[in-house]
Every structure is written in structure tokens, then in C-alpha cells.
Amino acid sequence: MEVTPSHTQAVSGWAAMDESGKVVLFSFKRRENGVDDVTIKVQYCGMCHTDLNYINNAWGNTIYPVVPGHEITGVVTKVGTNVSGFHPGDRVGVGGIAASCLDCDHCHRSEENYCDKMTFTYNNISSDGSITYGGYSNMLVADKRFIVSIPDSLPLDAAAPLLCAGITVYSPMKQHGMLQGEAGRRLGVVGLGGLGHVAVKFAKAFGLHVTIVSTSPAKEREARESLRADDFVLSTDQKQMQDMARSLDYIIDTVSAQHSLGPLLELLKVNGKLVLVGAPDKPVELPSIPLIFGKRTVSGSLTGGMKETQEMMDLCGKHNITCDIELVSADKINEALARLALNDVRYRFVVDIGSTL
Ligand code: NAP
């Protein structure tokens, strides 16, 4: 493993060393806390499907060893001399972005997520040449501009997935006007996993009518009873899908596996919008007929900017929106990864880093 000279702080974490799909204990170094930096004792880290994809090299761009984790919550232990907004003891979170150029049009609009030079929290090369390592580790040094405050009302474990799952659905919901306007507009959430279940929670908090489109009949009862979904459609049942034709204003597609957008587009009204946030390792199918005949729009969205992330976190504090999680100890990460691959989680694993690593 290459070591950057300015990286002197010893950290314990979990890393995948190869494509075997497993993580192992891993010691590495992080940079000293710089003038703009905040050091965080990591308490919890959510397990995003993206972690699984990097661990397995599903997208073909994994830099091993990879320390996953970009749904990080913890407590500040140290701040640099230029940091005024955070203090030791503060409860904070870090999501998918570690750095950006801070000087382009996107950065000026706090759309750091679309900056050309954006650096991801893990599996990316930093400006000092080092590889970024994520939150499956006991300590993180983060730039003050890429940290959010966690409201006191939110528990650090159930808030952790908001840093990726939450902001990834909140950002397009806001951009496409789903959270504004009259109540009763109809949203379809495709895939009831980590991202999907938070989309349902935001939608219900903002008065939308929510239809879940799922491959898992076993999720229906809980989706209706505890997530308060209005409708539940099995995407594998053609009759159920036909009965819902032209009924939705918007769709958020969070599916992690290859699929066709055709049957989903048929669910949209004329002019309806489908936002793709799921990132399967193989291309999704986009047939032209349902797109053309309904004048429908398909778009994509990548996580969210920092201002928007803080705004979402504050809204969650106000509306008491947290994630439904299964807390696992650090030595059970591999079991959780195996279950995540089998779509066996309600709805997000969160690793208890603080008390078990
Ligand atoms: P997840 O918790 O595993 O949920 C994905 C859901 O997709 C599953 O719960 C399942 O829902 C559905 N699904 C799984 N296999 C399927 C199949 N073969 N056919 C149809 N549906 C299937 O994953 P996640 O953490 O929410 O992430 C979802 C996707 O978003 C991943 O591809 C991830 O990499 C990506 N992602 C993108 C961004 C971004 O910035 N755009 C950020 C984070 C994650 P049902 O059981 O209800 O069918």
C-alpha cells in the first residue's frame, strides 16, 4: 500500500482487498488535521448498495484496497484554525463528497456534486495524490465544507443513511417540484430498499400519494402499515401494472439491478417524469414508444449538494424523519453485505462503528 508522507494518523477500518466480495480488518493512515479540517470519531456508517458495487468491482473502477462507507455520522474531536462552524463534541455527518474545486459555477451554486473535480469520500484520488478511504473506519478527517450538522432530535444511527440514501432522493424530488405544490400528486417509488424507503418517507411528509412498485410481495404489508404507502404494485404482475397505467405524475427509480424502463414509463401520465437514481452495473433498457406516446421525460440525479444536504437534514429534524435500520456490529459487515446482495434488509444496514471497531 502506498503511503502519502503527510498522512500520519493511524486508523482502523475494514477494506475489500480484491473482488472476493468480502471485507477484512485494515490499518491505514489519514492526513493530519489541516486548518480547514475537522476530525471526526466515527460512530455509525450506513451500508449503501454502492458499497457492495465497489467491493465487488461491479462498475470496473474499484481501487483496492477499498474502504467503503459514505453515510457517516460521528462526533467532532478536533477542528483546524480556520474552522468556526464546528466544535469538539458536535454531532456531524459526512456523505458521498470529500472535496470539489470550490471555484466553478456548480460549486458557486452549491452543486458540488456536479463539479468536474469532485472527489468521492472513498475510491477516489485526492488532490494530494492519496486514495480516499470511507467510513467503515474509526476516524475521519474531513474538509469543513463537506460536513453537515445533525439536529439533536435525530439519533446518529438512524440518521446516518440520510447522508446518501436521503439526499439522493431528496435532491431530485426538490429539483422536479415534487415537494412543492398541491397535496395529492402521485409519485411512484420503484424499488423499496435503502433509497426507496426514504423517498416514501419524504413523499408522505410532503402530502404526496405514494405507489410503491416492487418485485417483493413480502414487503407489501409493512410498506402500507408502517411506511404509510397508499398503493403497492408488483412489477412482475402484468395485470397490476396495466391497472396502474397513466396514473402517476412522477417516478423515482432506485432499482439496483438491470431492468427495462418501458413498463415503468407506461405508469406515468402524459408529461410525467421518471428520475433514475439507481445505478445498475449494466445499461437499463429505454424503449422509445412509451417515451414518445406519453411525452414523458427520463432524467438522472447524483447525490446532492452540501447546502441541500444540510437543508434536508434540518427538515428531517423538524419532521422527525429517520431511516428504518438494522444495526450490525463491525465484525458482522460481511454477513450484512451478503444479505444486502440478496435484497434481505429492512431497509438499511448501519454499522455500529463506535462501540465495535
Ligand atoms: P438497495 O437497498 O439494495 O435497494 C435496491 C432495491 O432495488 C431493492 O430493495 C429491490 O426493491 C430493488 N431490486 C433489487 N434487485 C432487483 C431486480 N433484480 N429487479 C428489480 N428490482 C430489484 O439499494 P440502495 O442502497 O437503495 O441503492 C439503489 C441503487 O442506487 C444502487 O444501484 C446504488 O448504487 C444507487 N445509488 C445511486 C446514487 C446516486 O447518487 N444516484 C446514490 C446512492 C445509491 P424491491 O424488493 O422493492 O423490488
Short mmCIF file of N, CA and C in Angstrom, two decimals, residues 5-125:
data_model
loop_
_atom_site.label_atom_id
_atom_site.label_comp_id
_atom_site.label_asym_id
_atom_site.label_seq_id
_atom_site.Cartn_x
_atom_site.Cartn_y
_atom_site.Cartn_z
N PRO A 5 3.23 10.97 2.49
CA PRO A 5 4.03 11.39 3.66
C PRO A 5 3.24 12.19 4.69
N SER A 6 2.32 13.07 4.24
CA SER A 6 1.58 13.89 5.22
C SER A 6 0.49 13.10 5.94
N HIS A 7 0.34 11.84 5.59
CA HIS A 7 -0.68 11.03 6.26
C HIS A 7 -0.01 10.28 7.40
N THR A 8 -0.28 10.76 8.61
CA THR A 8 0.45 10.24 9.76
C THR A 8 -0.45 9.63 10.83
N GLN A 9 -1.76 9.81 10.69
CA GLN A 9 -2.66 9.36 11.76
C GLN A 9 -3.14 7.93 11.49
N ALA A 10 -2.91 7.06 12.44
CA ALA A 10 -3.27 5.65 12.28
C ALA A 10 -4.77 5.45 12.45
N VAL A 11 -5.35 4.68 11.55
CA VAL A 11 -6.80 4.43 11.57
C VAL A 11 -7.05 2.93 11.41
N SER A 12 -8.09 2.42 12.10
CA SER A 12 -8.51 1.03 11.88
C SER A 12 -9.78 1.03 11.06
N GLY A 13 -9.85 0.14 10.12
CA GLY A 13 -11.06 0.08 9.30
C GLY A 13 -11.26 -1.30 8.71
N TRP A 14 -12.21 -1.37 7.81
CA TRP A 14 -12.49 -2.60 7.09
C TRP A 14 -12.38 -2.30 5.60
N ALA A 15 -11.65 -3.16 4.88
CA ALA A 15 -11.45 -2.93 3.45
C ALA A 15 -11.66 -4.21 2.66
N ALA A 16 -12.12 -4.06 1.42
CA ALA A 16 -12.09 -5.18 0.48
C ALA A 16 -10.74 -5.10 -0.22
N MET A 17 -10.05 -6.22 -0.27
CA MET A 17 -8.71 -6.25 -0.86
C MET A 17 -8.74 -6.70 -2.32
N ASP A 18 -9.85 -7.32 -2.72
CA ASP A 18 -9.96 -7.87 -4.07
C ASP A 18 -11.45 -8.09 -4.39
N GLU A 19 -11.73 -8.78 -5.48
CA GLU A 19 -13.13 -8.92 -5.92
C GLU A 19 -13.89 -10.05 -5.22
N SER A 20 -13.33 -10.59 -4.13
CA SER A 20 -13.98 -11.73 -3.47
C SER A 20 -15.32 -11.36 -2.82
N GLY A 21 -15.57 -10.06 -2.67
CA GLY A 21 -16.86 -9.65 -2.09
C GLY A 21 -16.83 -9.54 -0.58
N LYS A 22 -15.66 -9.71 0.02
CA LYS A 22 -15.56 -9.66 1.49
C LYS A 22 -14.66 -8.51 1.92
N VAL A 23 -14.92 -8.01 3.15
CA VAL A 23 -14.00 -7.02 3.72
C VAL A 23 -13.22 -7.68 4.86
N VAL A 24 -12.02 -7.14 5.13
CA VAL A 24 -11.19 -7.64 6.23
C VAL A 24 -10.68 -6.44 7.02
N LEU A 25 -10.23 -6.68 8.26
CA LEU A 25 -9.66 -5.59 9.06
C LEU A 25 -8.48 -4.99 8.32
N PHE A 26 -8.35 -3.68 8.41
CA PHE A 26 -7.36 -3.00 7.58
C PHE A 26 -6.86 -1.76 8.34
N SER A 27 -5.55 -1.62 8.47
CA SER A 27 -4.97 -0.43 9.13
C SER A 27 -4.41 0.48 8.06
N PHE A 28 -4.65 1.77 8.21
CA PHE A 28 -4.14 2.72 7.22
C PHE A 28 -3.91 4.06 7.89
N LYS A 29 -3.49 5.06 7.11
CA LYS A 29 -3.20 6.38 7.68
C LYS A 29 -4.07 7.45 7.02
N ARG A 30 -4.46 8.42 7.83
CA ARG A 30 -5.15 9.60 7.29
C ARG A 30 -4.27 10.82 7.50
N ARG A 31 -4.61 11.92 6.76
CA ARG A 31 -3.81 13.15 6.87
C ARG A 31 -3.96 13.77 8.26
N GLU A 32 -2.98 14.61 8.60
CA GLU A 32 -3.08 15.44 9.81
C GLU A 32 -4.30 16.33 9.65
N ASN A 33 -4.86 16.79 10.75
CA ASN A 33 -5.99 17.72 10.68
C ASN A 33 -5.47 19.09 10.21
N GLY A 34 -5.82 19.50 8.97
CA GLY A 34 -5.35 20.77 8.43
C GLY A 34 -6.18 21.95 8.94
N VAL A 35 -5.83 23.16 8.49
CA VAL A 35 -6.51 24.36 9.02
C VAL A 35 -8.01 24.37 8.71
N ASP A 36 -8.40 23.77 7.56
CA ASP A 36 -9.83 23.75 7.20
C ASP A 36 -10.49 22.42 7.55
N ASP A 37 -9.79 21.60 8.29
CA ASP A 37 -10.29 20.23 8.52
C ASP A 37 -10.98 20.07 9.87
N VAL A 38 -11.78 19.01 9.90
CA VAL A 38 -12.46 18.60 11.12
C VAL A 38 -12.17 17.10 11.29
N THR A 39 -11.72 16.72 12.47
CA THR A 39 -11.52 15.29 12.73
C THR A 39 -12.76 14.75 13.43
N ILE A 40 -13.20 13.59 12.95
CA ILE A 40 -14.46 13.02 13.45
C ILE A 40 -14.21 11.62 13.99
N LYS A 41 -14.69 11.37 15.20
CA LYS A 41 -14.72 9.98 15.69
C LYS A 41 -15.97 9.36 15.10
N VAL A 42 -15.78 8.39 14.22
CA VAL A 42 -16.94 7.81 13.52
C VAL A 42 -17.72 6.93 14.50
N GLN A 43 -19.04 7.15 14.54
CA GLN A 43 -19.91 6.32 15.39
C GLN A 43 -20.67 5.30 14.57
N TYR A 44 -21.23 5.75 13.46
CA TYR A 44 -22.08 4.86 12.64
C TYR A 44 -21.79 5.09 11.16
N CYS A 45 -21.96 4.02 10.37
CA CYS A 45 -21.85 4.18 8.92
C CYS A 45 -22.89 3.29 8.24
N GLY A 46 -23.73 3.91 7.42
CA GLY A 46 -24.73 3.15 6.67
C GLY A 46 -24.07 2.33 5.56
N MET A 47 -24.79 1.30 5.12
CA MET A 47 -24.26 0.40 4.09
C MET A 47 -25.11 0.57 2.83
N CYS A 48 -24.59 1.34 1.90
CA CYS A 48 -25.30 1.64 0.65
C CYS A 48 -25.05 0.51 -0.36
N HIS A 49 -25.99 0.30 -1.28
CA HIS A 49 -25.76 -0.70 -2.33
C HIS A 49 -24.50 -0.36 -3.14
N THR A 50 -24.20 0.94 -3.19
CA THR A 50 -22.98 1.38 -3.88
C THR A 50 -21.73 0.74 -3.25
N ASP A 51 -21.74 0.58 -1.92
CA ASP A 51 -20.60 -0.07 -1.24
C ASP A 51 -20.39 -1.47 -1.80
N LEU A 52 -21.51 -2.18 -1.95
CA LEU A 52 -21.45 -3.55 -2.47
C LEU A 52 -20.87 -3.53 -3.89
N ASN A 53 -21.32 -2.57 -4.70
CA ASN A 53 -20.83 -2.48 -6.08
C ASN A 53 -19.33 -2.21 -6.14
N TYR A 54 -18.84 -1.33 -5.25
CA TYR A 54 -17.39 -1.08 -5.25
C TYR A 54 -16.64 -2.30 -4.72
N ILE A 55 -17.15 -2.92 -3.67
CA ILE A 55 -16.47 -4.08 -3.09
C ILE A 55 -16.32 -5.17 -4.16
N ASN A 56 -17.39 -5.37 -4.96
CA ASN A 56 -17.37 -6.42 -5.99
C ASN A 56 -16.77 -5.96 -7.31
N ASN A 57 -16.35 -4.70 -7.39
CA ASN A 57 -15.85 -4.12 -8.64
C ASN A 57 -16.91 -4.22 -9.75
N ALA A 58 -18.17 -4.02 -9.40
CA ALA A 58 -19.26 -4.16 -10.37
C ALA A 58 -19.18 -3.12 -11.49
N TRP A 59 -18.65 -1.94 -11.18
CA TRP A 59 -18.55 -0.89 -12.20
C TRP A 59 -17.17 -0.87 -12.87
N GLY A 60 -16.29 -1.81 -12.45
CA GLY A 60 -14.97 -1.94 -13.09
C GLY A 60 -13.99 -0.83 -12.74
N ASN A 61 -14.26 -0.03 -11.70
CA ASN A 61 -13.34 1.08 -11.38
C ASN A 61 -12.88 1.08 -9.93
N THR A 62 -12.95 -0.08 -9.28
CA THR A 62 -12.54 -0.12 -7.87
C THR A 62 -11.01 -0.08 -7.75
N ILE A 63 -10.56 0.75 -6.79
CA ILE A 63 -9.13 0.82 -6.48
C ILE A 63 -8.94 0.06 -5.17
N TYR A 64 -8.39 -1.14 -5.23
CA TYR A 64 -8.19 -1.93 -4.00
C TYR A 64 -6.90 -1.52 -3.32
N PRO A 65 -6.80 -1.58 -1.99
CA PRO A 65 -7.90 -1.90 -1.08
C PRO A 65 -8.90 -0.73 -1.01
N VAL A 66 -10.20 -1.09 -0.94
CA VAL A 66 -11.23 -0.06 -0.86
C VAL A 66 -11.89 -0.11 0.52
N VAL A 67 -11.87 1.03 1.21
CA VAL A 67 -12.59 1.17 2.50
C VAL A 67 -13.90 1.88 2.17
N PRO A 68 -15.02 1.13 2.13
CA PRO A 68 -16.28 1.75 1.72
C PRO A 68 -16.88 2.62 2.83
N GLY A 69 -18.05 3.19 2.51
CA GLY A 69 -18.80 3.92 3.53
C GLY A 69 -18.90 5.41 3.27
N HIS A 70 -20.12 5.86 2.92
CA HIS A 70 -20.32 7.31 2.71
C HIS A 70 -21.65 7.76 3.33
N GLU A 71 -22.02 7.09 4.40
CA GLU A 71 -23.18 7.53 5.20
C GLU A 71 -22.70 7.55 6.65
N ILE A 72 -21.90 8.57 6.94
CA ILE A 72 -21.09 8.57 8.16
C ILE A 72 -21.62 9.58 9.17
N THR A 73 -21.82 9.13 10.40
CA THR A 73 -22.13 10.07 11.47
C THR A 73 -21.15 9.86 12.62
N GLY A 74 -20.89 10.93 13.34
CA GLY A 74 -19.95 10.82 14.45
C GLY A 74 -19.87 12.12 15.21
N VAL A 75 -18.81 12.23 16.00
CA VAL A 75 -18.64 13.38 16.89
C VAL A 75 -17.29 14.03 16.60
N VAL A 76 -17.30 15.35 16.53
CA VAL A 76 -16.07 16.11 16.24
C VAL A 76 -15.10 15.99 17.42
N THR A 77 -13.83 15.70 17.09
CA THR A 77 -12.82 15.64 18.16
C THR A 77 -11.78 16.76 18.03
N LYS A 78 -11.68 17.34 16.82
CA LYS A 78 -10.65 18.36 16.63
C LYS A 78 -11.05 19.24 15.45
N VAL A 79 -10.74 20.54 15.51
CA VAL A 79 -11.01 21.40 14.36
C VAL A 79 -9.77 22.24 14.04
N GLY A 80 -9.62 22.60 12.75
CA GLY A 80 -8.49 23.43 12.32
C GLY A 80 -8.71 24.89 12.67
N THR A 81 -7.64 25.68 12.52
CA THR A 81 -7.71 27.09 12.94
C THR A 81 -8.67 27.92 12.08
N ASN A 82 -8.96 27.49 10.85
CA ASN A 82 -9.91 28.23 10.01
C ASN A 82 -11.36 27.77 10.17
N VAL A 83 -11.60 26.87 11.10
CA VAL A 83 -12.95 26.31 11.23
C VAL A 83 -13.69 27.03 12.35
N SER A 84 -14.84 27.65 11.99
CA SER A 84 -15.59 28.32 13.05
C SER A 84 -16.95 27.66 13.29
N GLY A 85 -17.46 26.93 12.28
CA GLY A 85 -18.83 26.41 12.39
C GLY A 85 -18.95 25.09 13.16
N PHE A 86 -17.85 24.44 13.44
CA PHE A 86 -17.91 23.15 14.15
C PHE A 86 -16.96 23.18 15.34
N HIS A 87 -17.35 22.47 16.38
CA HIS A 87 -16.55 22.46 17.62
C HIS A 87 -16.45 21.03 18.14
N PRO A 88 -15.41 20.73 18.92
CA PRO A 88 -15.32 19.40 19.52
C PRO A 88 -16.61 19.07 20.27
N GLY A 89 -17.10 17.84 20.06
CA GLY A 89 -18.33 17.42 20.71
C GLY A 89 -19.56 17.53 19.81
N ASP A 90 -19.45 18.30 18.71
CA ASP A 90 -20.60 18.45 17.81
C ASP A 90 -20.93 17.12 17.13
N ARG A 91 -22.23 16.92 16.87
CA ARG A 91 -22.70 15.74 16.14
C ARG A 91 -22.77 16.10 14.66
N VAL A 92 -22.02 15.37 13.84
CA VAL A 92 -21.90 15.74 12.43
C VAL A 92 -22.04 14.52 11.52
N GLY A 93 -22.19 14.82 10.21
CA GLY A 93 -22.28 13.75 9.23
C GLY A 93 -21.49 14.08 7.97
N VAL A 94 -21.03 13.03 7.30
CA VAL A 94 -20.33 13.16 6.02
C VAL A 94 -20.97 12.18 5.05
N GLY A 95 -21.24 12.68 3.84
CA GLY A 95 -21.86 11.83 2.83
C GLY A 95 -20.88 11.43 1.74
N GLY A 96 -21.34 11.50 0.51
CA GLY A 96 -20.56 10.95 -0.60
C GLY A 96 -19.43 11.82 -1.11
N ILE A 97 -19.40 13.10 -0.71
CA ILE A 97 -18.43 14.02 -1.31
C ILE A 97 -17.37 14.42 -0.29
N ALA A 98 -16.08 14.27 -0.69
CA ALA A 98 -14.98 14.67 0.20
C ALA A 98 -14.42 16.03 -0.19
N ALA A 99 -14.49 16.38 -1.48
CA ALA A 99 -13.89 17.64 -1.93
C ALA A 99 -14.44 18.01 -3.29
N SER A 100 -14.27 19.30 -3.65
CA SER A 100 -14.59 19.76 -5.01
C SER A 100 -13.72 20.99 -5.23
N CYS A 101 -13.77 21.58 -6.44
CA CYS A 101 -12.83 22.68 -6.74
C CYS A 101 -13.19 23.96 -5.99
N LEU A 102 -14.42 24.11 -5.58
CA LEU A 102 -14.94 25.27 -4.83
C LEU A 102 -14.95 26.55 -5.66
N ASP A 103 -14.64 26.46 -6.96
CA ASP A 103 -14.47 27.67 -7.76
C ASP A 103 -15.23 27.66 -9.09
N CYS A 104 -15.90 26.59 -9.43
CA CYS A 104 -16.61 26.55 -10.71
C CYS A 104 -18.06 27.01 -10.50
N ASP A 105 -18.80 27.14 -11.58
CA ASP A 105 -20.19 27.58 -11.47
C ASP A 105 -20.99 26.64 -10.57
N HIS A 106 -20.76 25.34 -10.73
CA HIS A 106 -21.51 24.38 -9.92
C HIS A 106 -21.20 24.55 -8.43
N CYS A 107 -19.91 24.71 -8.12
CA CYS A 107 -19.54 24.89 -6.70
C CYS A 107 -20.12 26.18 -6.16
N HIS A 108 -20.13 27.25 -6.99
CA HIS A 108 -20.70 28.52 -6.51
C HIS A 108 -22.18 28.39 -6.20
N ARG A 109 -22.85 27.48 -6.91
CA ARG A 109 -24.28 27.27 -6.64
C ARG A 109 -24.52 26.16 -5.61
N SER A 110 -23.46 25.72 -4.95
CA SER A 110 -23.51 24.58 -4.04
C SER A 110 -24.07 23.33 -4.71
N GLU A 111 -23.64 23.15 -5.96
CA GLU A 111 -23.90 21.88 -6.65
C GLU A 111 -22.56 21.15 -6.77
N GLU A 112 -21.89 21.01 -5.62
CA GLU A 112 -20.56 20.40 -5.61
C GLU A 112 -20.60 19.00 -6.23
N ASN A 113 -21.79 18.39 -6.17
CA ASN A 113 -21.94 17.03 -6.71
C ASN A 113 -21.75 16.99 -8.23
N TYR A 114 -21.85 18.14 -8.90
CA TYR A 114 -21.65 18.15 -10.36
C TYR A 114 -20.36 18.87 -10.75
N CYS A 115 -19.50 19.16 -9.78
CA CYS A 115 -18.19 19.76 -10.08
C CYS A 115 -17.34 18.72 -10.81
N ASP A 116 -16.65 19.17 -11.86
CA ASP A 116 -15.75 18.28 -12.64
C ASP A 116 -14.68 17.64 -11.77
N LYS A 117 -14.27 18.37 -10.73
CA LYS A 117 -13.15 17.89 -9.91
C LYS A 117 -13.62 17.33 -8.58
N MET A 118 -14.90 16.97 -8.51
CA MET A 118 -15.43 16.43 -7.27
C MET A 118 -14.70 15.12 -6.89
N THR A 119 -14.39 15.00 -5.60
CA THR A 119 -13.74 13.78 -5.10
C THR A 119 -14.72 13.05 -4.20
N PHE A 120 -14.94 11.78 -4.48
CA PHE A 120 -15.83 10.99 -3.63
C PHE A 120 -15.14 10.64 -2.31
N THR A 121 -15.96 10.39 -1.31
CA THR A 121 -15.46 10.08 0.03
C THR A 121 -14.58 8.82 0.05
N TYR A 122 -14.82 7.91 -0.89
CA TYR A 122 -13.90 6.76 -0.99
C TYR A 122 -13.74 6.34 -2.44
N ASN A 123 -12.65 5.61 -2.66
CA ASN A 123 -12.33 5.08 -4.00
C ASN A 123 -12.06 6.19 -5.02
N ASN A 124 -11.50 7.32 -4.57
CA ASN A 124 -11.11 8.40 -5.47
C ASN A 124 -9.71 8.86 -5.11
N ILE A 125 -9.09 9.58 -6.04
CA ILE A 125 -7.76 10.14 -5.77
C ILE A 125 -7.93 11.59 -5.30
#
